[in-house]
Every structure is written in C-alpha cells, then in structure tokens.
Short mmCIF file of C-alpha atoms in Angstrom, two decimals:
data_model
loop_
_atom_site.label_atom_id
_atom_site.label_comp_id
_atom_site.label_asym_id
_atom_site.label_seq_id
_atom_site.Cartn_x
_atom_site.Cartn_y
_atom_site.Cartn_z
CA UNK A 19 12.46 31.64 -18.68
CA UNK A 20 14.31 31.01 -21.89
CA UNK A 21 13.29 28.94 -24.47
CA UNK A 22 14.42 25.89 -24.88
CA UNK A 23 16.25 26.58 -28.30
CA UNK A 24 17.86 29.78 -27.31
CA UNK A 25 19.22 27.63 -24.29
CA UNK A 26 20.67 25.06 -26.74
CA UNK A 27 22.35 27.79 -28.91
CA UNK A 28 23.43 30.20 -26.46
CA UNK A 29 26.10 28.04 -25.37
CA UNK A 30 28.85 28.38 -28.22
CA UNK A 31 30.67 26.27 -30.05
CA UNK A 32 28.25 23.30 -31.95
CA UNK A 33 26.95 19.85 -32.28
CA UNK A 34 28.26 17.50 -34.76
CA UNK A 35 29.90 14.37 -35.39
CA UNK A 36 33.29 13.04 -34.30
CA UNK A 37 33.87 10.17 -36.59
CA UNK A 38 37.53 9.66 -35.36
CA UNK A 39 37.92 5.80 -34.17
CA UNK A 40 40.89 6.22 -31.65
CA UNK A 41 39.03 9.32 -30.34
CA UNK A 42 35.46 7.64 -29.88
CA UNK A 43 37.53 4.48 -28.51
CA UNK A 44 34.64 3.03 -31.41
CA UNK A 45 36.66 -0.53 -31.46
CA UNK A 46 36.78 -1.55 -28.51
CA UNK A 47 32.88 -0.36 -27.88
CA UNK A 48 32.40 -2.55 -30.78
CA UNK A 49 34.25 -5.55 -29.52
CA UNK A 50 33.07 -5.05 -26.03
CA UNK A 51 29.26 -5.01 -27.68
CA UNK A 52 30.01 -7.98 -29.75
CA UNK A 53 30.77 -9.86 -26.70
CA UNK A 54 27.87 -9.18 -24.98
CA UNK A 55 25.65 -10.11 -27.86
CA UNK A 56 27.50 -13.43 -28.20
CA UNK A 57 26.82 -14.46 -24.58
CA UNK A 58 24.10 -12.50 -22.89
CA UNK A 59 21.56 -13.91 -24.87
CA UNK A 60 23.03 -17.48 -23.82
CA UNK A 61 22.94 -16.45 -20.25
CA UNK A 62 19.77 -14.37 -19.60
CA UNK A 63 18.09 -16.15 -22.19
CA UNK A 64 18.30 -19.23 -20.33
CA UNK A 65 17.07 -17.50 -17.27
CA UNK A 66 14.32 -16.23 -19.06
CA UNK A 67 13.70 -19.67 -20.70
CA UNK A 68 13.99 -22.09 -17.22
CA UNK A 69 11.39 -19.00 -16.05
CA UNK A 70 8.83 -19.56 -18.55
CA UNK A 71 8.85 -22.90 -18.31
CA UNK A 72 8.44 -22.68 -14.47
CA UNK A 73 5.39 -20.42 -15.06
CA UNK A 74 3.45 -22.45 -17.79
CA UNK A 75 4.52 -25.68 -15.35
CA UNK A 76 2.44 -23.86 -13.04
CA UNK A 77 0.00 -22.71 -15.10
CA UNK A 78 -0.76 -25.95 -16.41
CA UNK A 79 -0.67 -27.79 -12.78
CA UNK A 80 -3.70 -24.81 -12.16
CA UNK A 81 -5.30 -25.81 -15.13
CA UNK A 82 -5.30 -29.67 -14.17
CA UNK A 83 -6.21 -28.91 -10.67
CA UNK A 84 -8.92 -26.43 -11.63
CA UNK A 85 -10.53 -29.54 -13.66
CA UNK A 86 -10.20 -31.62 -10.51
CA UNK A 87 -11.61 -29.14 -8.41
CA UNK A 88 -14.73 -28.60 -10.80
CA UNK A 89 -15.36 -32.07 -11.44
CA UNK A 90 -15.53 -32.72 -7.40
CA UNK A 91 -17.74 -29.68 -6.94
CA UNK A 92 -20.04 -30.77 -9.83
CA UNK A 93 -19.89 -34.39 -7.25
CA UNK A 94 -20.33 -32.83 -4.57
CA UNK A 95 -23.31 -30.42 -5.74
CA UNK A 96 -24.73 -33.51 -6.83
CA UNK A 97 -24.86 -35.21 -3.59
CA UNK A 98 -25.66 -31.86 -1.91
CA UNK A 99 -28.84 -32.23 -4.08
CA UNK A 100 -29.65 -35.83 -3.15
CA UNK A 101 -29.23 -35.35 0.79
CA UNK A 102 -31.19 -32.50 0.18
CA UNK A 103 -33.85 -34.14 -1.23
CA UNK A 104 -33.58 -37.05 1.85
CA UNK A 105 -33.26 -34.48 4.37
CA UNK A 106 -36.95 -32.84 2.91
CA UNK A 107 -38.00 -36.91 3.08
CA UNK A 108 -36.45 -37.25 6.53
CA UNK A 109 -38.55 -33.66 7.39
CA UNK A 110 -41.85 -34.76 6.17
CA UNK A 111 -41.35 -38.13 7.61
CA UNK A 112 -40.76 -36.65 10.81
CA UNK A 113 -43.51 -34.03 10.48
CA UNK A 114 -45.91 -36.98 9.94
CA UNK A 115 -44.77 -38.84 13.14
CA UNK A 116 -44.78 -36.14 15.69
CA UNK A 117 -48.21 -34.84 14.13
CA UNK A 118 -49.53 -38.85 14.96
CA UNK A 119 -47.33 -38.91 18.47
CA UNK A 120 -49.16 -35.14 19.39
CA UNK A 121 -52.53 -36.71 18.67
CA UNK A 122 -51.86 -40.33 20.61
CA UNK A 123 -50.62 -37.94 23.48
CA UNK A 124 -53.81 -35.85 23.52
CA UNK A 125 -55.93 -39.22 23.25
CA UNK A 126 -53.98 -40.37 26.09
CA UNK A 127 -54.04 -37.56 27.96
CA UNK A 128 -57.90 -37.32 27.75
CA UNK A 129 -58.70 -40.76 28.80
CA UNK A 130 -56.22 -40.86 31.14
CA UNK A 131 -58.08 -37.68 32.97
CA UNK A 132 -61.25 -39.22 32.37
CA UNK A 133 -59.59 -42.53 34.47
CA UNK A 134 -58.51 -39.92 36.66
CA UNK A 135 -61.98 -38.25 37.74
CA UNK A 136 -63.89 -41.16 37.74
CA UNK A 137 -61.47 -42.41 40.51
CA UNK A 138 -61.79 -39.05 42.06
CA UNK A 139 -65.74 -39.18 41.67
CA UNK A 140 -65.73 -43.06 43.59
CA UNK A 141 -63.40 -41.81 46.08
CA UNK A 142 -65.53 -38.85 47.03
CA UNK A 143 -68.49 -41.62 47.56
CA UNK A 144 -66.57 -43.80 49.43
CA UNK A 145 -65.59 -41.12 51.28
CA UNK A 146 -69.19 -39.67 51.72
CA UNK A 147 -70.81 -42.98 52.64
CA UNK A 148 -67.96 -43.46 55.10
CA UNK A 149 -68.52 -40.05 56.32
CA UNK A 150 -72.82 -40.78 56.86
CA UNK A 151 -72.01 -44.04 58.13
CA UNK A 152 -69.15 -42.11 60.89
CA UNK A 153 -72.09 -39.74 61.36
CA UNK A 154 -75.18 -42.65 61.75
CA UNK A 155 -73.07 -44.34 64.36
CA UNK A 156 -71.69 -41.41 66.52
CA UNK A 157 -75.81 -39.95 66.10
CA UNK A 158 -76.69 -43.32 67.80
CA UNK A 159 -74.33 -43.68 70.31
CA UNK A 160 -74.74 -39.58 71.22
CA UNK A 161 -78.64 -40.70 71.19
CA UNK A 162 -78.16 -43.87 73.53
CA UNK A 163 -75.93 -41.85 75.79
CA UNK A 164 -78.83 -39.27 75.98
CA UNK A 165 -81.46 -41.65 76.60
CA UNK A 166 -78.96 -43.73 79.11
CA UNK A 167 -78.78 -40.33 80.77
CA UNK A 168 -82.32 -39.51 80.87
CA UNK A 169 -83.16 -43.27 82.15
CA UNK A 170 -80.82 -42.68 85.51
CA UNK A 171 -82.93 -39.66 85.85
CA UNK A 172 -86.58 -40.28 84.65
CA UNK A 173 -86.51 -43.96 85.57
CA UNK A 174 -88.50 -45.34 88.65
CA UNK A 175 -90.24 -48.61 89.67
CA UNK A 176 -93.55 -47.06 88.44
CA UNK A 177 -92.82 -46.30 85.44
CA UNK A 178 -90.49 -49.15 84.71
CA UNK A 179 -93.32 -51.70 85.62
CA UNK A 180 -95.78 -49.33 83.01
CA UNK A 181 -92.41 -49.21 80.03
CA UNK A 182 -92.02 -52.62 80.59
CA UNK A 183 -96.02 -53.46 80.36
CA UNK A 184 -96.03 -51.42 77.21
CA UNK A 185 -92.92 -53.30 76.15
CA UNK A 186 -94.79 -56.54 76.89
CA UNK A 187 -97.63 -55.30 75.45
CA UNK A 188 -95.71 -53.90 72.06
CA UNK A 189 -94.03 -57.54 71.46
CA UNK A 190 -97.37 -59.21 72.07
CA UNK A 191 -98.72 -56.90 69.37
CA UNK A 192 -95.62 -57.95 67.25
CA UNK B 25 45.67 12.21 -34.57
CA UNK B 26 45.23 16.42 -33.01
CA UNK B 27 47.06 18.29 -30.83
CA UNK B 28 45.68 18.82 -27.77
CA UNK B 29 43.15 21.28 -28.01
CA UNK B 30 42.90 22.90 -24.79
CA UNK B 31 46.14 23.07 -22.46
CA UNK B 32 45.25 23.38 -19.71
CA UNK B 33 42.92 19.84 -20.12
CA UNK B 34 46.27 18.40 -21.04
CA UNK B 35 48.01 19.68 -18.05
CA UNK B 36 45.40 18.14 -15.93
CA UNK B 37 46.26 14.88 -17.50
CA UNK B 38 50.00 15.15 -17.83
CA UNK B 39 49.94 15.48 -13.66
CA UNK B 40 48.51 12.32 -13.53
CA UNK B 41 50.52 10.48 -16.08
CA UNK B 42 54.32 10.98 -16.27
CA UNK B 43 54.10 12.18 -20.18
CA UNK B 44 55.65 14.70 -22.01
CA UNK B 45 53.12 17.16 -22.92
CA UNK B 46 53.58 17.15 -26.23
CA UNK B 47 52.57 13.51 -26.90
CA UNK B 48 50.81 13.47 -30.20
CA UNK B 49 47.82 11.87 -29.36
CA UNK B 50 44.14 12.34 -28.36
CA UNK B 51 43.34 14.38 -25.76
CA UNK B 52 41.53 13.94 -22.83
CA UNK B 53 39.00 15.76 -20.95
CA UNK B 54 37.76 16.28 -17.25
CA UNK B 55 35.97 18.52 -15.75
CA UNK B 56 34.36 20.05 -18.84
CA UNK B 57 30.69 21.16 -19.16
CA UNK B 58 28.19 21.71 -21.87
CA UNK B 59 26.32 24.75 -20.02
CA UNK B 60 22.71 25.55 -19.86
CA UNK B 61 21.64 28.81 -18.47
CA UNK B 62 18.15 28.45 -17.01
CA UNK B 63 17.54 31.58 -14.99
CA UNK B 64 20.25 32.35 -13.31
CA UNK B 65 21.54 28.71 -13.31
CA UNK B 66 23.79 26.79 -14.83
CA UNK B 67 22.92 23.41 -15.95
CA UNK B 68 25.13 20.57 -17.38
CA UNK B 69 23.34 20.18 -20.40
CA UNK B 70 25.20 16.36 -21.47
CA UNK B 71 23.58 15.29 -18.22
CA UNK B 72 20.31 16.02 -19.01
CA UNK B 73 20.75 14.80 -22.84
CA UNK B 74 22.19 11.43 -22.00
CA UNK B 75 18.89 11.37 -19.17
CA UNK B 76 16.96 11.62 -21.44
CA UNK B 77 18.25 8.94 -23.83
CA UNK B 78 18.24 6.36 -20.75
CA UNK B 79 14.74 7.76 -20.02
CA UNK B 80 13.33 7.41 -23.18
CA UNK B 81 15.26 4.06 -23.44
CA UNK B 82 13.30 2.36 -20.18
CA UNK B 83 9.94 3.75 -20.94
CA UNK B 84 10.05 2.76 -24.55
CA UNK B 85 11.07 -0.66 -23.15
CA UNK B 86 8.36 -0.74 -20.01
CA UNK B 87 6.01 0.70 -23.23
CA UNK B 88 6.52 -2.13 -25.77
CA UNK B 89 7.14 -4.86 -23.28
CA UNK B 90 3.78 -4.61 -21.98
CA UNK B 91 1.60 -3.34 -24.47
CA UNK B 92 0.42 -6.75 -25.31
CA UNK B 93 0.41 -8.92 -22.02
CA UNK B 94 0.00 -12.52 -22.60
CA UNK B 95 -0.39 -15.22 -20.15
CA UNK B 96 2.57 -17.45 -21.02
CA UNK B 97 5.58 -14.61 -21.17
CA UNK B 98 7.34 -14.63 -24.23
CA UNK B 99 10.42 -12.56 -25.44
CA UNK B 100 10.39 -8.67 -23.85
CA UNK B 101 7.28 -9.55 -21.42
CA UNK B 102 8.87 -12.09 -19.88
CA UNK B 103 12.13 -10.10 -19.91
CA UNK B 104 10.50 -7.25 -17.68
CA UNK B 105 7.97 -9.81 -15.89
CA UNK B 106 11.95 -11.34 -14.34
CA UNK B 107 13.04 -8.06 -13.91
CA UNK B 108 10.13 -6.76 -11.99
CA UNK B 109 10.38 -10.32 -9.63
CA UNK B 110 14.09 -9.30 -9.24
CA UNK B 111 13.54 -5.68 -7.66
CA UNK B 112 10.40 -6.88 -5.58
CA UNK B 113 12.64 -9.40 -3.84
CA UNK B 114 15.29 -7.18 -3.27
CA UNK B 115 12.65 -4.20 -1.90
CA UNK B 116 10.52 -7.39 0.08
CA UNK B 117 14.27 -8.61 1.48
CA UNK B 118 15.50 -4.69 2.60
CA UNK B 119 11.84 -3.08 3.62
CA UNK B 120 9.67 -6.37 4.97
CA UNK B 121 6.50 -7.45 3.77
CA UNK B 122 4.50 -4.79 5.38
CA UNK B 123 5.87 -2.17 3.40
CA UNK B 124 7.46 -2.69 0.45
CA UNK B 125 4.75 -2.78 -1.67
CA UNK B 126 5.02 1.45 -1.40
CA UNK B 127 8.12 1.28 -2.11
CA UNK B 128 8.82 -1.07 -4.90
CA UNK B 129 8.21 1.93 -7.43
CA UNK B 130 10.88 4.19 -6.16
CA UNK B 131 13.42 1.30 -5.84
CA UNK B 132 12.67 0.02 -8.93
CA UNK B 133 13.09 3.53 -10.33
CA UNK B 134 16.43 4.03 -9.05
CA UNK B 135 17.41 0.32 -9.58
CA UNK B 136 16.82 1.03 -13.64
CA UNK B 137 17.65 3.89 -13.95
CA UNK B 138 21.19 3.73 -12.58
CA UNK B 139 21.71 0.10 -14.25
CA UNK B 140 20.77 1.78 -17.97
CA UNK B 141 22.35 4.47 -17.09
CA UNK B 142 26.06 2.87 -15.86
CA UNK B 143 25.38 0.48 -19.05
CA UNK B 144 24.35 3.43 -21.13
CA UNK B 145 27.42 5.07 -20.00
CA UNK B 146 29.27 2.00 -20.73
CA UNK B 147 28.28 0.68 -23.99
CA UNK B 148 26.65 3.70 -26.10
CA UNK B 149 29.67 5.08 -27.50
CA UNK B 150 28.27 8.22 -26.70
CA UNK B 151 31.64 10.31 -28.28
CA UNK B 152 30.45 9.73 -31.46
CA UNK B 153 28.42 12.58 -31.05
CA UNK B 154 30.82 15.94 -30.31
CA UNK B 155 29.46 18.73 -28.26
CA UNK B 156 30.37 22.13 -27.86
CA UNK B 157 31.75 21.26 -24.52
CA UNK B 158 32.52 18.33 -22.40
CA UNK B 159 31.25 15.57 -23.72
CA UNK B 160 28.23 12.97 -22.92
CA UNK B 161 28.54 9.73 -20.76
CA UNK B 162 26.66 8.05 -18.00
CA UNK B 163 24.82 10.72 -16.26
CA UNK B 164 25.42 8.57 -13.49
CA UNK B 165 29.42 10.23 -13.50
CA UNK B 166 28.07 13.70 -13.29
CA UNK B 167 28.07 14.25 -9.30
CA UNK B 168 24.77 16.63 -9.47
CA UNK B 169 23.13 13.40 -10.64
CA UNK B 170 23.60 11.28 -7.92
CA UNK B 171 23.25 13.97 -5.07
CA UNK B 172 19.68 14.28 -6.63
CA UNK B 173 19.39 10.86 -6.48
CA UNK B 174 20.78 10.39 -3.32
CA UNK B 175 18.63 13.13 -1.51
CA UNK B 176 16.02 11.63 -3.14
CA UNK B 177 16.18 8.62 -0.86
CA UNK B 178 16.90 10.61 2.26
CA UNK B 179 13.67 12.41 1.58
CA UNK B 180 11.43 9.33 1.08
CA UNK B 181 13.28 7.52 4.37
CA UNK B 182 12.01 10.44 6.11
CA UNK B 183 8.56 10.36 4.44
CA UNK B 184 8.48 6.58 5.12
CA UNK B 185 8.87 6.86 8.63
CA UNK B 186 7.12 10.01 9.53
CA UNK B 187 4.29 8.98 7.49
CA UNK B 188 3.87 5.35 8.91
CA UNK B 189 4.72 5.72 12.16
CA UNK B 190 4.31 9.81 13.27
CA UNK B 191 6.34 11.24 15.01
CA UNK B 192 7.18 7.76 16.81
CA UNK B 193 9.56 7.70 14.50
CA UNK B 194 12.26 9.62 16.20
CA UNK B 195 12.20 6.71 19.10
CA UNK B 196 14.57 5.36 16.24
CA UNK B 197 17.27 8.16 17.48
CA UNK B 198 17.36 6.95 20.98
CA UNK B 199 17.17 2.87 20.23
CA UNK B 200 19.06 1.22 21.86
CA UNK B 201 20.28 3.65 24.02
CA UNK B 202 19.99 7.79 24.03
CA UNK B 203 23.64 7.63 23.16
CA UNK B 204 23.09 6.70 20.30
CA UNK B 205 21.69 10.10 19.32
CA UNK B 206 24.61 12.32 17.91
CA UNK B 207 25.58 9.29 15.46
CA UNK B 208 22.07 9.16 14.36
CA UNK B 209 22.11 12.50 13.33
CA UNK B 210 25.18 12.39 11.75
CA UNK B 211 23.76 8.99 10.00
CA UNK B 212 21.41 11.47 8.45
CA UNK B 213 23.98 13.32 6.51
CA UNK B 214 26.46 10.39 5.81
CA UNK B 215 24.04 8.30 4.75
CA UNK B 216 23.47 10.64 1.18
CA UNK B 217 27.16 11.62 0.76
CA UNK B 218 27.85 7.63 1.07
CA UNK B 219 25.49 6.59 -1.58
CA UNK B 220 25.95 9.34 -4.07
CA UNK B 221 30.07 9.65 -4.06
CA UNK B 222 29.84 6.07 -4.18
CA UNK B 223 27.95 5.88 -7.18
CA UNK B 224 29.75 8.79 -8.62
CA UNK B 225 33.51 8.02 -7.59
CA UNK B 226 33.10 4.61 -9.34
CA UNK B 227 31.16 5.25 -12.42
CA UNK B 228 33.54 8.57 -13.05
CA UNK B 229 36.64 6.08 -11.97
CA UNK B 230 35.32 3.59 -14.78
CA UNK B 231 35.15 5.59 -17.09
CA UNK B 232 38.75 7.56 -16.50
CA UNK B 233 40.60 4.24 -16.66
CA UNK B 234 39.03 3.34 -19.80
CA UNK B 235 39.65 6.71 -21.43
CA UNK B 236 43.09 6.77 -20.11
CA UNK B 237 43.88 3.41 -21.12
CA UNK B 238 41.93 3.86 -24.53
CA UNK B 239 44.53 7.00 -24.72
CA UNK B 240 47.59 5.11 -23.57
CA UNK B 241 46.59 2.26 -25.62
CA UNK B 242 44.04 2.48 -28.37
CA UNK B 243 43.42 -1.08 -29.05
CA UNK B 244 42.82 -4.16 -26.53
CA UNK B 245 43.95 -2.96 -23.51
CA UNK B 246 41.19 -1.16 -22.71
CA UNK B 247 38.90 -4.16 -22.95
CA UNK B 248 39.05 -5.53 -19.68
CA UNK B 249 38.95 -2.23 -17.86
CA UNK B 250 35.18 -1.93 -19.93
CA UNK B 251 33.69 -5.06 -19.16
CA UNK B 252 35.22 -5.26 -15.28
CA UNK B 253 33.31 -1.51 -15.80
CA UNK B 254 30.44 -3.42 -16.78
CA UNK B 255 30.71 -5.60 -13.72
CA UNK B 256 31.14 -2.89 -11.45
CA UNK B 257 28.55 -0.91 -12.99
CA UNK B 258 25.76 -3.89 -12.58
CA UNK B 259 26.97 -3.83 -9.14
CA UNK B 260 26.68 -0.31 -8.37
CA UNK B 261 23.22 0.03 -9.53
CA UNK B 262 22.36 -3.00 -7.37
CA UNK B 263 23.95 -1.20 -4.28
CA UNK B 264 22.62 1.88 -4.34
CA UNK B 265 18.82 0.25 -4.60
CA UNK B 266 19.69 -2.27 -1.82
CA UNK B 267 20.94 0.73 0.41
CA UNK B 268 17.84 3.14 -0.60
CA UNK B 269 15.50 0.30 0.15
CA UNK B 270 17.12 -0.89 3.16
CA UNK B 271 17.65 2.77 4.60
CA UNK B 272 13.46 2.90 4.10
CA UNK B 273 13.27 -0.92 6.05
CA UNK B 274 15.20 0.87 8.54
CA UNK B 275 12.93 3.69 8.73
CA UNK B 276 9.53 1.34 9.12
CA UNK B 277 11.03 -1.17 11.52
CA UNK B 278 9.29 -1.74 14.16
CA UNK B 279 11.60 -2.48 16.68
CA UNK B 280 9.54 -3.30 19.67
CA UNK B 281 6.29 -5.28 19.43
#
C-alpha cells in the first residue's frame, strides 16, 4: 500500500485556491447563508425553546411530586410505626388472654373429670349393690325352690308332726 | 471570465444547452474525478475529502454538544437532545418498539450523515477550494457513495431478520402467498438501486441546476433553485432513513402471532 502522501501527489495537477466569485457561485452561497441565519434561528430556535420549557415543566412537576410523595411516605412510615407498636400491644394482649383461657380450660377440664369419675365411681356402686341385691334375691328364691323341692320329697306326717313340734318348741323358746 | 478549459467538458454541456460553444463564460464540469490509486484501485479522492469534512463536522458537534450534559438542555445539548427524539420516533414509527432500539444507531447514522452531507453539499461553497480534478461537493452526488450506503442497509435488513428471527425469516418470501416469491427476490435488488439513485439522481440534479443556472445567470436566479435544493435535500435525507428503517421493520415483523 501507498502512503497516504504519495497518493495525494501522484495524481497531477494541484491544490489551491479559486478566488473567482462567478466561478465559486460565492454570492449567492452568501445570500443563500444569510438567509438561513436570519430565520433558522427564529424557527428551530423556537422549537428548541417550547422544548426546554416542556422538559423543565416536567422536571419541575417531578420535583413537586417527588416532595409530595416523600412527605406521604415520611406519614405513612409514621403510622406504619404506630400500628406497629399497637399490633405488638394487640400481640401481648392476646398472648396474655389465651395463656389465662389455656389455664381456665385445664382447670375446667380437671374438675370436670374429677365430676366425671366420681359419677362413674357412684354408678359402679349402685350398680354393684343392685347387682348383690339381684344376686340375694335370685339365691333365696333358688334356695326356697330347693327346699320346696326337697319338702315334696322328704316330707311325711312323721316328720311334719316332729318339724312342727320343734317349730312349736323353737317359738316357745323365742 | 476563462475559456473553457477542457473541450470536451464544454461539449458535454453545449448538448444540453442550445449555446454556441464559444460563449465566454465559466465552464462547467461533469463527470470529472480527483483520482486516488490505492492498489490497484481508483478512488474519487473529493468524495472522501468532503466525507471527511461532514464527518469531522457531526462528531465535533455530537463531541461538544455533549461533553458537558446538564439537566435543563441549553443551547447545542438541547439542539442534539431534539435531534436524537426526532430519529428515535422516526426508527420507533418504521421498526416497532421491539426493535428499534438496535437500530436507532444505524438510522441515525445515515439520517446525519446524508442531511450534513446534502447541506454540506449545499451551503459550503466547497469551489473555493480548486483541485487538480473535478471538484468537491456533497459526497452524497458521487454515485459510489450512496451504493455504499445503500448496500449498507440491504446488509443490516438481512442481518436484522436472520439474526432475530433465523432462518424463519424467509417465511417473509412466501407471505401472503408463494407467489409472491419471484417479486420478493427481485425486491431484494430494487430495493438498493431505489434508495441509492434516488439519493444520487436528486442531490447530483440539485446541484446541476444550480451550476447551470449560476452559469446561465450569475446573480439571483440561482437562488431559488439552492434553497428549493435545500428543501429537497432535508427531504432526501429524511427518505432514505425512513426507507432503511422501514425496510429493517419489514424485516422483524412478525406477521403472524
């Protein structure tokens, strides 16, 4: 590759300066750039100006609502902190009362189990004497059936006349 | 006032404008280069010179305008802040919010570029300085210019689509209907000839009626010609980014959902 300066001077022929006016068409660059200067500034410039205006419009509506926004979080930290510290209340209150409401219940329940067995324990008594009376009464009548029994067959005038002697005998004792 | 200087350049002229050849006035030129041999080719060396002055121009504008950002924009800042909202809204209008953002650099690249140059062109009175040959202008009239440019923007509508959607993005051949394909194709290849003999045809057209008119008449006349140029100019730069940018929308759409 070339460098750069032989490239420039191997074509021939040369820079310089054409300073002819008609040639350069130089006036009517130079009116056509004084027109621009006169009213492009006019005519961007406004856009440029209506577009800064929009942006520090919004900047400051940020601003302002950034203020707002602090000054209800700072609120609303502050009442964050306050149910806070009512919901810890609320917490220990509660604690307290189910702590008293578990120890009622296990009073409760203990009496109530105590009520519970002694009614158990009388019924089983009941129950029992019931049970020996039930037991007395059939005993007898199995015994009077038995002795019934044994009278048909054991029973005769002798020994009727001698029972009822000894019967007689027994209540004159009495 | 010299005699033409080359007459053959005169010839050129005098078949577009009934005048006797030996009119004494300034000449005019088309179609002449200041060559640059790199290697083995040849480059049009006013192109790159008057590239570089618009190149150097933006960045020392994008450099001073922001080298001191300030919340409230003032003066240059808020100059390029409005210009920067101007080619996002034309890149979020043609691409769609999902992509744009990628894009914005490349459209806004072309979008100043081709404005500073066509007002370059336009308003630096560039003949001032005399080369060896041809002479310097917009290097938005040189055709080389806008090819690059234009196949530029065919290569990142490609790049857009393959890379965001694979190789999906051929389904964009056969929407609506498989018909369509041939015209797609041939979409490919009209779509950078479009934008760049567009650009070209009317910057070079801009300035040939100026410099004809400047030639015809050297005072006045010429003064609407230059600021219609102006106009059109403006314009030109605006359609060429609009088309780039929508030709990449068109590449990212997603058509069915």
């Amino acid at each position: 590759m070339t460098p750069l300066n032989t490239l420039v001077f191997a074509s021939h022929g040369s820079f310089g300066l054409n300073l002819d006016p008609f040639q350069t068409n130089i006036i009517n660059l130079a009116i056509v750039i004084a027109i621009l200067v006169k009213f492009l500034p006019g005519f961007l410039g406004g856009i440029l100006q209506r577009r800064r205006e929009v942006i520090l419009a919004e900047l400051k509506d940020a601003e302002e609502s950034l203020v707002h926004a602090s000054a209800a979080l700072a609120l609303a930290q502050q009442e964050l902190s306050s149910s806070k510290a009512k919901a810890d209340q609320i917490r220990i209150d509660g604690k307290a009362r189910a702590q008293a409401i578990r120890l009622e219940g296990d009073h409760r329940t203990i009496q109530e189990m105590a009520l519970l067995k002694q009614g158990a324990d009388s019924d089983v008594n009941a129950e029992v004497s019931r049970v020996r009376d039930q037991l007395r009464r059939e005993a007898a009548r199995l015994a009077i059936e038995k002795a019934l029994v044994s009278l048909t067959t054991k029973l005769d005038s002798q020994s009727q006349a001698r029972l009822i002697d000894q019967s007689i005998s027994n209540l004159g004792n009495a | 006032m010299s005699p033409p200087r080359r007459l053959s350049d005169t010839a050129y002229l005098s078949q577009m404008l009934p005048l006797p050849l030996a009119l004494p006035l300034a000449e005019l030129e088309v179609g002449q280069h200041l060559y640059w041999h790199l290697g083995n080719l040849k480059i049009h060396g006013q192109v790159f010179l008057s590239s570089w002055v618009v190149i150097g121009a933006l960045l020392a504008l994008v450099f001073v305008g922001t080298r001191k950002l300030e919340r409230d924009p003032r003066g240059l800042q808020n100059f390029l802040e409005f210009l920067w909202d101007y080619i996002r809204d034309l890149a979020r209008e043609q691409i769609g919010e999902k992509a744009y953002r990628d894009w914005l650099p490349f459209i806004g690249t072309l979008f100043l570029f081709i404005f500073v140059s066509n007002w370059g062109g336009a308003l630096l009175p560039w003949k001032l300085i005399s080369l060896p040959h041809g002479e310097l202008g917009a290097p938005t009239a040189d055709i080389n210019t806008t090819v690059a440019l234009a196949l530029l923007v065919s290569l990142a509508y490609f790049y857009a689509g393959l890379s965001r959607k694979g190789f999906r993005y051929f389904e964009y051949y056969v929407e609506p209907t498989p018909i369509m394909v041939p015209f797609k194709i041939v979409e490919d290849f009209t779509k950078p000839l479009s934008l760049s003999f567009r650009l070209f045809g009317n910057i070079l057209a801009d300035e040939l009626v100026v410099a004809v008119l400047a030639f015809l008449v050297p005072l006045v006349v010429p003064l609407p010609a230059m600021l219609l140029g102006l106009f059109t100019s403006a314009i030109q730069a605006l359609i060429f980014a609009t088309l780039a940018a929508y030709y990449i929308g068109e590449a990212v759409h997603e058509s069915h959902h």
